[in-house]
Short mmCIF file of C-alpha atoms in Angstrom, two decimals:
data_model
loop_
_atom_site.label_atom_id
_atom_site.label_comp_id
_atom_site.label_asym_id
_atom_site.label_seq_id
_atom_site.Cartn_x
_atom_site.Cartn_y
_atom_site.Cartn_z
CA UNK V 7 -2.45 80.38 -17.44
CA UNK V 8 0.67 77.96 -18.04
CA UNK V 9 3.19 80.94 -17.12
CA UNK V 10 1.93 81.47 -13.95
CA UNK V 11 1.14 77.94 -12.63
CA UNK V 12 5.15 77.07 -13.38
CA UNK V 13 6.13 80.05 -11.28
CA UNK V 14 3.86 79.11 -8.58
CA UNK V 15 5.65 75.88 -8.78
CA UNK V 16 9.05 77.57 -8.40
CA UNK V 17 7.94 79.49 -5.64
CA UNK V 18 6.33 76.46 -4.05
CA UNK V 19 9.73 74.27 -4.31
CA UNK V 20 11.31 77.23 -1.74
CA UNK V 21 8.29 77.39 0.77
CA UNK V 22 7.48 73.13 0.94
CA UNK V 23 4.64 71.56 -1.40
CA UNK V 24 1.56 72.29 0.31
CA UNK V 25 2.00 76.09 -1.23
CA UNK V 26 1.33 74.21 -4.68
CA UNK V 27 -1.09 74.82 -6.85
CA UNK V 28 -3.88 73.08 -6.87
CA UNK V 29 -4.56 73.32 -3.64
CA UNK V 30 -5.30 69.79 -1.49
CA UNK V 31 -7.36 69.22 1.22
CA UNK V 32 -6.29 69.03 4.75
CA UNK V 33 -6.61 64.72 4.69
CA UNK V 34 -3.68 65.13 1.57
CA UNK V 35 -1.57 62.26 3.64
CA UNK V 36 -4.26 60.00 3.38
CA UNK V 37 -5.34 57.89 0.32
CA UNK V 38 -7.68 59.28 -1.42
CA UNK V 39 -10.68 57.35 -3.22
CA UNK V 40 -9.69 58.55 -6.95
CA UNK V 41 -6.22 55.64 -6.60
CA UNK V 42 -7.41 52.21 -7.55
CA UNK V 43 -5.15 49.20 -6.46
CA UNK V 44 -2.07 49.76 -8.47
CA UNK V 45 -1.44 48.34 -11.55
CA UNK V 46 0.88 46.14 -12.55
CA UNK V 47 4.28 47.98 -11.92
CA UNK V 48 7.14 48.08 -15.11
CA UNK V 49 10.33 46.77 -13.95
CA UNK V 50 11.64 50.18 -12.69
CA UNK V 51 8.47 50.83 -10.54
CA UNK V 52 9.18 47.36 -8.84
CA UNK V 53 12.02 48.11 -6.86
CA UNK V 54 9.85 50.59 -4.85
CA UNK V 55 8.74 47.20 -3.05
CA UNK V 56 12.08 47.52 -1.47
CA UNK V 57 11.44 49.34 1.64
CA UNK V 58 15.21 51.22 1.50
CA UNK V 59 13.43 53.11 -1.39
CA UNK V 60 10.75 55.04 0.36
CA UNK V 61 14.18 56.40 2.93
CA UNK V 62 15.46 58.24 0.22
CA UNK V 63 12.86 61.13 -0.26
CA UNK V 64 12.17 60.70 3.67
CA UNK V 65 15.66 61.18 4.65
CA UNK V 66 16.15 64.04 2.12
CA UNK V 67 12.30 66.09 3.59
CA UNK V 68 11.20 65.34 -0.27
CA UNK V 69 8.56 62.98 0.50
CA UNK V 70 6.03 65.35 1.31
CA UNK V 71 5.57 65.56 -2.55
CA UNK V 72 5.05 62.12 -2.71
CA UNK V 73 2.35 61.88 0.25
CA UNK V 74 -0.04 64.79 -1.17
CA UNK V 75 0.33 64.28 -5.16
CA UNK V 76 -2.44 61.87 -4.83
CA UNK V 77 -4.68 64.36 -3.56
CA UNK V 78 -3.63 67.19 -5.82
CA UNK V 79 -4.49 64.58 -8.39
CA UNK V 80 -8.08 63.66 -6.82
CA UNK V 81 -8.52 67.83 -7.53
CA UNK V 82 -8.26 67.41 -11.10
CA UNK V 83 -11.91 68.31 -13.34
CA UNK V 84 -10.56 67.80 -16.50
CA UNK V 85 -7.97 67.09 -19.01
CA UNK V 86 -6.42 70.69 -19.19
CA UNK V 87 -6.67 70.63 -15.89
CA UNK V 88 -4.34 67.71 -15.50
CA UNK V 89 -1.64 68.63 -17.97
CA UNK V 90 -0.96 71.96 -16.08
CA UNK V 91 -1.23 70.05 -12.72
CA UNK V 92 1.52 67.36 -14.11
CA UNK V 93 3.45 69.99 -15.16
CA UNK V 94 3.62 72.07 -12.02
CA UNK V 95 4.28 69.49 -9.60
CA UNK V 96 7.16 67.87 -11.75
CA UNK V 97 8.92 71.40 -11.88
CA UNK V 98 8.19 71.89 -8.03
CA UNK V 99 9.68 68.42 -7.50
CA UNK V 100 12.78 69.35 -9.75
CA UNK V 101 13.26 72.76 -8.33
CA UNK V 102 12.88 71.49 -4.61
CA UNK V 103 16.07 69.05 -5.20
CA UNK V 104 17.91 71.73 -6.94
CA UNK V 105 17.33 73.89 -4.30
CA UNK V 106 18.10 71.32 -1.52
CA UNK V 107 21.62 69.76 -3.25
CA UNK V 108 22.59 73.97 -3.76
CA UNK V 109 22.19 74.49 0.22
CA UNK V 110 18.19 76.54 0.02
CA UNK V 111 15.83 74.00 0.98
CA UNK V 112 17.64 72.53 4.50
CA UNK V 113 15.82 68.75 5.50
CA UNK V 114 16.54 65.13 6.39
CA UNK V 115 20.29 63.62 7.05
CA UNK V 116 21.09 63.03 3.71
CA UNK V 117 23.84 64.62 1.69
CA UNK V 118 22.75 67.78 -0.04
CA UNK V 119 23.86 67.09 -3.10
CA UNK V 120 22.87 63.20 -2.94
CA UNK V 121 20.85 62.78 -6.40
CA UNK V 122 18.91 59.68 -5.03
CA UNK V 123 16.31 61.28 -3.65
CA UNK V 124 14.79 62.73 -6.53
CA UNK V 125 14.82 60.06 -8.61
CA UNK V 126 12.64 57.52 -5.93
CA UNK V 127 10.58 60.47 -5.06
CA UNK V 128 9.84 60.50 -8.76
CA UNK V 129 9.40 57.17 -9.49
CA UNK V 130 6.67 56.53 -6.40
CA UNK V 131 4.83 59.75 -8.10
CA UNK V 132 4.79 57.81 -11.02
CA UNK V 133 3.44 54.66 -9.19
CA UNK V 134 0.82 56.89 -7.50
CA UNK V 135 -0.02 58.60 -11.36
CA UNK V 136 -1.02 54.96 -12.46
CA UNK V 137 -3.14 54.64 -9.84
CA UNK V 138 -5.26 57.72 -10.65
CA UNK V 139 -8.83 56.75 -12.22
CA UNK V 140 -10.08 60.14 -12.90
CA UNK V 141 -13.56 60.93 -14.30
CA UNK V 142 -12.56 61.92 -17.61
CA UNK V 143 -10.79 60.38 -20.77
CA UNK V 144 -6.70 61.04 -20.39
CA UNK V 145 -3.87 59.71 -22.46
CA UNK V 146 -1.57 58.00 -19.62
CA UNK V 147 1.43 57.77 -21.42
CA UNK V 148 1.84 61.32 -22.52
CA UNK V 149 0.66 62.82 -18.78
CA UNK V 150 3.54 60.57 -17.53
CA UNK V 151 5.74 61.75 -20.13
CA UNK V 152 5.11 65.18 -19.06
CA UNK V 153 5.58 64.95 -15.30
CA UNK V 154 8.97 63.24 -16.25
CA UNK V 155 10.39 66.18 -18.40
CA UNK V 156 8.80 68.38 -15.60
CA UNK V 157 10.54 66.84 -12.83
CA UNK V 158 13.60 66.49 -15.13
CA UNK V 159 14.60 69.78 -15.69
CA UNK V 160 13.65 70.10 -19.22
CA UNK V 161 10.63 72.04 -18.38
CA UNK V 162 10.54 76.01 -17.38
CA UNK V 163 14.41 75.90 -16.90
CA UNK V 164 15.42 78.29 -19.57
CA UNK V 165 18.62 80.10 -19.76
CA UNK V 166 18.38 84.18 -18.49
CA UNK V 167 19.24 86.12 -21.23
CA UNK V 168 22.18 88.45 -19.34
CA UNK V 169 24.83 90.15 -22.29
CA UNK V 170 28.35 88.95 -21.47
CA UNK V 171 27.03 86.02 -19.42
CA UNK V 172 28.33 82.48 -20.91
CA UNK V 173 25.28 79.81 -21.23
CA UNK V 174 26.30 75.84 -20.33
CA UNK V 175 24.13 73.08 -20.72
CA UNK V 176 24.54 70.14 -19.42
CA UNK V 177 22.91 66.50 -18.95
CA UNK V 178 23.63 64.50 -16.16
CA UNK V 179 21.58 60.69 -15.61
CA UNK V 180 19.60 58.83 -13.05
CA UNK V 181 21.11 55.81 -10.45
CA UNK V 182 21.30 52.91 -12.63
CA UNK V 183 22.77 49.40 -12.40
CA UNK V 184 20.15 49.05 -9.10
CA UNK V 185 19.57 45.92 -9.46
CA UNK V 186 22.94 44.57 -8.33
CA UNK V 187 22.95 47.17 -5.68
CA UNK V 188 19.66 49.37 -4.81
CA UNK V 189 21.92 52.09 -2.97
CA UNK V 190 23.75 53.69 -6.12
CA UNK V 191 23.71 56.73 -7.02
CA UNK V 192 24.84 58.46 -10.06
CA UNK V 193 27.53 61.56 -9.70
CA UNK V 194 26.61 62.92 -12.92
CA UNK V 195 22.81 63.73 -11.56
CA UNK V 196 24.63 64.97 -8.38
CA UNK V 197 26.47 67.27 -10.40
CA UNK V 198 23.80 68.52 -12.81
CA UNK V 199 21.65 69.24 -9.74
CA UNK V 200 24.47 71.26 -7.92
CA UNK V 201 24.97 73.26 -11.20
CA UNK V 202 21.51 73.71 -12.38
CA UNK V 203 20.80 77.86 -12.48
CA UNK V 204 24.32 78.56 -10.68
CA UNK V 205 26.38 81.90 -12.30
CA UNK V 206 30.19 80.65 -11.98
CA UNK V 207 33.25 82.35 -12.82
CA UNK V 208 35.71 80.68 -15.52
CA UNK V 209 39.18 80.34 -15.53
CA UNK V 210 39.30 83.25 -17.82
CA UNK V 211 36.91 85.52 -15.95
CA UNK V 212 34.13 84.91 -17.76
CA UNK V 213 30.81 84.88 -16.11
CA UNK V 214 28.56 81.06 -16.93
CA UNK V 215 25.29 80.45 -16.26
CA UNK V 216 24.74 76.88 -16.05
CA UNK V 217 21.68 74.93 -16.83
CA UNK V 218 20.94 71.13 -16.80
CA UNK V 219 18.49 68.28 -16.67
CA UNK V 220 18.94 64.66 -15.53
CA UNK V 221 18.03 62.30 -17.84
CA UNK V 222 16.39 58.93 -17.60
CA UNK V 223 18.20 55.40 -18.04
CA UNK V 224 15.70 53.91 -20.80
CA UNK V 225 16.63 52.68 -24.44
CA UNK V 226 11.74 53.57 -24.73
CA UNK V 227 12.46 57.15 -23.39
CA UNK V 228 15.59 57.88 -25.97
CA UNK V 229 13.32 56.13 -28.66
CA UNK V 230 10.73 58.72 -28.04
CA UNK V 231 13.27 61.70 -28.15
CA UNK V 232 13.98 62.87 -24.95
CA UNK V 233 17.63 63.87 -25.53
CA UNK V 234 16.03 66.12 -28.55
CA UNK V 235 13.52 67.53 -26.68
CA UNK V 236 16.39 68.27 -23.69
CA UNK V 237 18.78 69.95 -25.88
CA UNK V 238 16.80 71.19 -28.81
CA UNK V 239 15.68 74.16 -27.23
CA UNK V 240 18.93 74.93 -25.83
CA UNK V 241 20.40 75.38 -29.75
CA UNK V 242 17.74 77.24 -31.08
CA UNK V 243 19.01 80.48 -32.08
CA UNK V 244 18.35 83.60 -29.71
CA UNK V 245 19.54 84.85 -26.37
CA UNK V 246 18.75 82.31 -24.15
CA UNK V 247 20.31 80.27 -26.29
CA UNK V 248 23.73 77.62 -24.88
CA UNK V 249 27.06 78.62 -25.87
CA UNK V 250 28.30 75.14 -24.90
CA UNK V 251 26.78 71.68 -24.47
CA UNK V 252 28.11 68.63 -22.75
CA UNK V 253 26.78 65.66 -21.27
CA UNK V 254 28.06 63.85 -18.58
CA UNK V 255 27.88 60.87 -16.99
CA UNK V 256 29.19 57.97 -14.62
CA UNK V 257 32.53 55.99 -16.50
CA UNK V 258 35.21 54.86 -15.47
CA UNK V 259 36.91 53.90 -11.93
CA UNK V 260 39.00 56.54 -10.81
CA UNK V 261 39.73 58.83 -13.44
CA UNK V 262 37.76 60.99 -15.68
CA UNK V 263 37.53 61.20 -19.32
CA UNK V 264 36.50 63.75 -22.05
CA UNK V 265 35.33 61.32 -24.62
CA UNK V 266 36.83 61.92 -28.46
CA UNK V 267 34.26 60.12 -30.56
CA UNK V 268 30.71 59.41 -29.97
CA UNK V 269 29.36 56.50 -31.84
CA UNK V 270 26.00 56.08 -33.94
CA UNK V 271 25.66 52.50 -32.54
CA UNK V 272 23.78 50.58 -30.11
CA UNK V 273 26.33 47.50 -28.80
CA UNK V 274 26.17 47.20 -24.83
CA UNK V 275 24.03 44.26 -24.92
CA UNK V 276 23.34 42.07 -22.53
CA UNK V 277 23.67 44.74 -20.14
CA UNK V 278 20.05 46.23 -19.47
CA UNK V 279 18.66 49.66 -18.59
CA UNK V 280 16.72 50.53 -15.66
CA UNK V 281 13.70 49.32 -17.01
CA UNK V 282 15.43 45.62 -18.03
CA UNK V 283 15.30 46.75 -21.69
CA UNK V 284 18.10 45.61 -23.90
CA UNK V 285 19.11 47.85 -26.85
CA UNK V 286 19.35 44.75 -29.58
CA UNK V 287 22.86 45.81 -30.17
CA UNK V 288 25.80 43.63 -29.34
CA UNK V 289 30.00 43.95 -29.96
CA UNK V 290 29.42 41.61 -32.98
CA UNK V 291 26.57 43.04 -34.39
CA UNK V 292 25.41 46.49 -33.19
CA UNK V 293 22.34 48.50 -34.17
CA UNK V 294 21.41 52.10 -35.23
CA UNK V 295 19.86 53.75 -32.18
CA UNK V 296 15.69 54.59 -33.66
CA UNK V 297 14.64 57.88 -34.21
CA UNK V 298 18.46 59.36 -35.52
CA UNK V 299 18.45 62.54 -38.58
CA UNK V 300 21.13 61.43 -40.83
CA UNK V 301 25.03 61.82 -39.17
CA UNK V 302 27.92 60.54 -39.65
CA UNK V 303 29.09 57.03 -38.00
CA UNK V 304 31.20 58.55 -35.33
CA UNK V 305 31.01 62.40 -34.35
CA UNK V 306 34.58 64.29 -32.39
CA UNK V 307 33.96 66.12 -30.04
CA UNK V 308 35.02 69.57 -30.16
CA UNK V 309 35.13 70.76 -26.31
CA UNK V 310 38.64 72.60 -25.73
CA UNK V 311 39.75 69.36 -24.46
CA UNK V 312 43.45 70.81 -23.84
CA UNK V 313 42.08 73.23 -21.31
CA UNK V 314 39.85 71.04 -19.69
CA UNK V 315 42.18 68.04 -19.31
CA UNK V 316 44.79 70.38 -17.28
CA UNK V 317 42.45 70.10 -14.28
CA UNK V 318 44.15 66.79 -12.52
CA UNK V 319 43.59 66.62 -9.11
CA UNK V 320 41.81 64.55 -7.17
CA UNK V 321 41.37 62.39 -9.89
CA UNK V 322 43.11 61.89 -13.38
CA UNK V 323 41.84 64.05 -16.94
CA UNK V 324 41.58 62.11 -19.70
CA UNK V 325 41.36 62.33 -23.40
CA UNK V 326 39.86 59.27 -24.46
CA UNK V 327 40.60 58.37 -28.46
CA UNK V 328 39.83 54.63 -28.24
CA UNK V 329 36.58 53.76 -30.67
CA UNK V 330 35.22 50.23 -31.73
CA UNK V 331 34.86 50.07 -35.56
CA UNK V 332 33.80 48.00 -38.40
CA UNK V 333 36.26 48.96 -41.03
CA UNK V 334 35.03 49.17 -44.21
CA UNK V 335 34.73 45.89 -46.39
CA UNK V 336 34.94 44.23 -43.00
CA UNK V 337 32.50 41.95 -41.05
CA UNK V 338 34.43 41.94 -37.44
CA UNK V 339 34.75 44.58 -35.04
CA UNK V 340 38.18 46.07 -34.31
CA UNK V 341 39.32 48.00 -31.31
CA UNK V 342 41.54 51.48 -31.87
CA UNK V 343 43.03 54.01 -29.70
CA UNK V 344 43.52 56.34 -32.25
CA UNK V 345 39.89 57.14 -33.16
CA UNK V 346 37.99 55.54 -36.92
CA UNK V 347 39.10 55.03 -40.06
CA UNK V 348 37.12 56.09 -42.95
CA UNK V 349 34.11 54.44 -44.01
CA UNK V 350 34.26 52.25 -40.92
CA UNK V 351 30.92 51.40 -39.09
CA UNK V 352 30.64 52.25 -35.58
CA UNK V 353 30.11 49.61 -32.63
CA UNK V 354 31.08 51.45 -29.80
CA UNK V 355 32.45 55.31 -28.84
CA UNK V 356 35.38 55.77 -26.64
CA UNK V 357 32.17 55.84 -23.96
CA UNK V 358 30.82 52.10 -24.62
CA UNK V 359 27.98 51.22 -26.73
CA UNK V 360 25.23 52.21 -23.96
CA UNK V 361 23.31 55.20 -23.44
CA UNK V 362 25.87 57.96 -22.11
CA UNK V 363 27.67 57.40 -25.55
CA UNK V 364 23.87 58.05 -26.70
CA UNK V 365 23.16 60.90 -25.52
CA UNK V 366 26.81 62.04 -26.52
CA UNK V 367 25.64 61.21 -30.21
CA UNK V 368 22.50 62.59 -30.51
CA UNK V 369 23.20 65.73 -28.62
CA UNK V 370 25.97 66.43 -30.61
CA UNK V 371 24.17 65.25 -33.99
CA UNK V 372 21.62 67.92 -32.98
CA UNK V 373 24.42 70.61 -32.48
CA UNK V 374 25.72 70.36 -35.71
CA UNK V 375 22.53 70.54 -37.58
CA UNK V 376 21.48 73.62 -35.38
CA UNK V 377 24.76 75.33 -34.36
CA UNK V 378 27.46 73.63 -35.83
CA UNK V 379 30.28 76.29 -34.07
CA UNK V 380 29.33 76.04 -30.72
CA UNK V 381 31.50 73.44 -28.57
CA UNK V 382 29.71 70.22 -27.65
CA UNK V 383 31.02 66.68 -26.44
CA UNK V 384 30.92 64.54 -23.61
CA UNK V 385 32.27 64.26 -20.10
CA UNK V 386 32.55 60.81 -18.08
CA UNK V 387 32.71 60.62 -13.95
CA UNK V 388 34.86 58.31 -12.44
CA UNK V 389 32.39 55.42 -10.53
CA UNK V 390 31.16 56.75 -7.11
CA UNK V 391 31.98 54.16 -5.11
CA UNK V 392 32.43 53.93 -0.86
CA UNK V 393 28.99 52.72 0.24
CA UNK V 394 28.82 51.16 3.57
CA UNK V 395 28.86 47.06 3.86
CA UNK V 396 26.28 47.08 5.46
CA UNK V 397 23.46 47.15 3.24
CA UNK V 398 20.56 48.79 5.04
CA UNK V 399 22.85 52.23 5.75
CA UNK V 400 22.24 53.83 2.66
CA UNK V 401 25.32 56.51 3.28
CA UNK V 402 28.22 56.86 4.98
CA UNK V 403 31.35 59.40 5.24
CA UNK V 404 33.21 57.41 2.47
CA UNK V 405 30.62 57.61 -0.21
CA UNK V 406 29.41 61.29 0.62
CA UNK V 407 32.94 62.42 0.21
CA UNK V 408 33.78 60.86 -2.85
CA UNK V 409 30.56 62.29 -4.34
CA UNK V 410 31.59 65.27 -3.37
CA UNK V 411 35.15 65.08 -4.61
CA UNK V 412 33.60 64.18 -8.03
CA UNK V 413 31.00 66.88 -8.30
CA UNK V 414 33.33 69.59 -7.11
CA UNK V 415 35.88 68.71 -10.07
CA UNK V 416 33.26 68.07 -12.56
CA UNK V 417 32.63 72.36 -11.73
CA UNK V 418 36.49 72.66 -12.09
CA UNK V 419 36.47 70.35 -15.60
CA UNK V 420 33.94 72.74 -16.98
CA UNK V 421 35.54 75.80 -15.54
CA UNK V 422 38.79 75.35 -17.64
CA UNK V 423 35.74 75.06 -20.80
CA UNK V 424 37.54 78.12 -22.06
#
C-alpha cells in the first residue's frame, strides 16, 4: 500500500494538492472540528505570528497544501492510516517545490528557485499537525518526524539505477539566522531544490543524476540522526547507490569554499539554531556532537578539490585549510591555516563549529565506515545577500539575482566534480 500512496503523491505535486490522497471534502479551506486551539508553539513555530510568513507559500501557489492538510488530517481512522497520510503529503509538498524551483509547477510572483517557500509552508503544516486531536492514540513526535523527512527529500527520492549514469548526493539547509531578519533565505536549499532528480552533463561528459534533501537547522533533529538517516541510504551498497556526496551550505561573503577538514566538535556557541537551541559548545571549551560512531577528531575531505576550485567566476573558489585545534597536552585553542596536528582535539573545522561543519562530519564519518573510496566533503555558498530595505517586500531584483548567480555556480562547482 506504501508504494503506491508515495506515487500518488508524486503525481499529485504535478496536478495541485487536491489530487492527493486521502481525499478531502469540498469545505477543505475551512477549519475543521478535529484542530483544537493550538498549542503552545516551539520557538521556530512562533515566527509564523509574523504575518510576512504566511506570503511565502501564497506568493509561491504552495499554500494550497497548507489550507487543506487539516482536512486530509480530519480523514484519518487510525494510526496506519496516519503514518501513510504524513508521509504522502510531506513528499507531495517536497516534490511540488522541486517541481516549481525546476520550471514544472508555474504559480505566484516569487522566484522559482526561491527556497523560502517550502520551508514556511512546512512549518504552518507542522503548526496545523499539533493541532490535530484525532480519535485514536498517536505518538506526536515521531508523525512529525515523519512528515519532516517526507517533505525533506529524504523520503521516496531514491537514485534511478541507469548503467553509466554518475549518482550525486547532496544536502542543502533551511533559512536560518530569522530572527535578526525574517526574509532570509538560504542558497544552499535553493540549490538542492534546483538539482534534486536533474541528469547533468560533467565537464568530462559524463552523465549525473543528482539527488538531494534540505536539511533542518536544529542541534534536537541532528541529535536524533537525521543526517544518518539522509545519507545512509545513499552509501548502502547497490545500484542506486551515490558515487559522490557533498553537503553544502551558506558561508562566507562573497566567495565560496570547499572546506578541507570537518571537525568532531560542537563550538559556535552563543549563536543559536532555529529553534533558539545552543549546542553547549564554545571556542574555549567545545563538545562532542551526541549520537557520533567512533571517528577521528578532524576528517579531509577528499572531493577533487583541484578540479572543482578552477570554476572562478562570478565568485571566488576556495580551498579552505584553516582548522581550530587543541593540540595535544594543551588546554587553549589555537587557530591554523594549514589543517591539525596530530593528536590535537578539534574546536572548530575550516566551516565553524555550527551545524554545516556537522553535517560535513557526520556525513563523511558515515562514508568512510560504508564506502570509504567514494569522494565526499563539503561545499560552502557565499551569503545571499541584496534584500530590499524595505522590510515588508520580501524580494527584489538584487536578491533574486544573486541567488541565482549562486545556485547556477554551485551546478558549475559540482560539474568540474570529476
Amino acid at each position: 500500500m506504501m508504494m503506491p500512496l508515495r506515487r500518488a503523491a508524486l503525481a499529485a505535486a504535478m496536478l495541485g494538492v487536491a489530487a492527493l490522497l486521502p481525499p478531502v471534502t469540498a469545505h477543505a479551506d475551512t477549519a475543521p472540528a478535529c484542530l483544537t486551539a493550538a498549542p503552545a508553539p516551539d520557538p521556530e513555530q512562533g515566527r509564523l505570528a509574523d504575518p510576512r510568513t504566511a506570503a511565502f507559500p501564497e506568493r509561491a501557489a504552495l499554500d494550497t497544501f497548507v489550507r487543506r492538510f487539516p482536512a486530509a488530517l480530519c480523514g484519518i481512522r487510525n494510526a496506519t492510516e496516519a503514518e501513510r497520510l504524513l508521509d504522502a503529503w510531506g513528499e507531495g509538498l517536497w516534490q511540488a517545490a522541486v517541481n516549481r524551483a525546476q520550471g514544472r509547477r508555474p504559480g505566484g510572483d516569487l522566484a522559482a528557485g526561491d527556497d523560502r517557500p517550502l520551508y514556511w509552508a512546512r512549518l504552518a503544516m507542522t503548526v496545523q499537525l499539533a493541532r490535530w486531536q484525532p480519535a485514536f492514540a498517536v505518538d506526536r513526535q515521531a508523525l512529525r518526524s515523519r512528515f519532516e523527512d517526507a517533505s525533506r527529500g529524504l523520503t521516496a527520492n531514491e537514485f534511478r539505477a541507469v548503467p553509466g549514469v554518475r549518482r550525486i548526493f547532496v544536502s542543502g539547509f533551511d533559512p536560518f539566522g530569522l530572527d535578526a531578519e525574517l526574509r532570509r533565505a538560504n542558497p544552499s536549499g535553493s540549490a538542492a531544490l534546483q538539482l534534486n532528480g536533474r541528469r547533468v552533463t560533467l565537464a568530462d561528459g559524463t552523465v549525473a543524476e543528482f539527488r538531494a534533501v534540505v536539511l533542518p537547522v536544529r542541534y534536537a533533529d541532528f541529535d536524533a540522526g537525521i543526517v544518518e538517516r539522509a545519507y545512509g541510504p545513499r552509501l548502502a551498497a547497490g545500484p542506486r547507490a551515490a558515487d559522490m556526496i557533498t553537503s553544502i551550505s551558506q558561508g562566507y561573503p562573497g566567495l565560496f569554499t570547499l572546506e578541507a577538514w570537518a571537525g568532531r566538535a560542537r563550538s559556535a556557541d552563543p549563536y543559536p539554531d532555529n529553534a533558539r537551541a545552543l549546542s553547549g559548545g564554545t571556542y574555549d571549551r567545545p563538545v562532542t556532537a551526541p549520537g557520533l560512531g567512533p571517528g577521528a577528531e578532524f576528517l579531509r575531505t577528499s572531493l577533487p578539490t583541484d578540479t572543482m576550485t578552477a570554476v572562478q567566476s562570478p565568485y571566488p573558489v576556495r580551498l579552505n585549510t584553516a582548522v581550530t585545534e587543541i593540540p595535544a597536552g594543551a588546554q587553549a585553542p589555537v587557530d591554523r591555516e594549514d589543517g591539525p596536528t596530530p593528536g590535537s582535539r578539534a574546536v572548530a573545522g575550516g566551516g565553524g563549529g555550527y551545524l554545516s561543519n556537522e553535517v560535513a562530519y557526520r556525513s563523511n564519518r558515515l562514508r568512510l565506515e560504508l564506502r570509504p573510496q567514494l569522494p565526499g566533503g563539503h561545499l560552502h555558498t557565499p551569503v545571499l545577500t541584496g534584500l530590499p530595505a524595505d522590510r515588508a517586500q520580501l524580494t527584489g531584483a538584487d536578491f533574486e539575482r544573486n541567488e541565482n548567480a549562486i545556485t547556477a555556480q554551485v551546478l558549475a562547482v559540482l560539474r568540474h566534480s570529476r
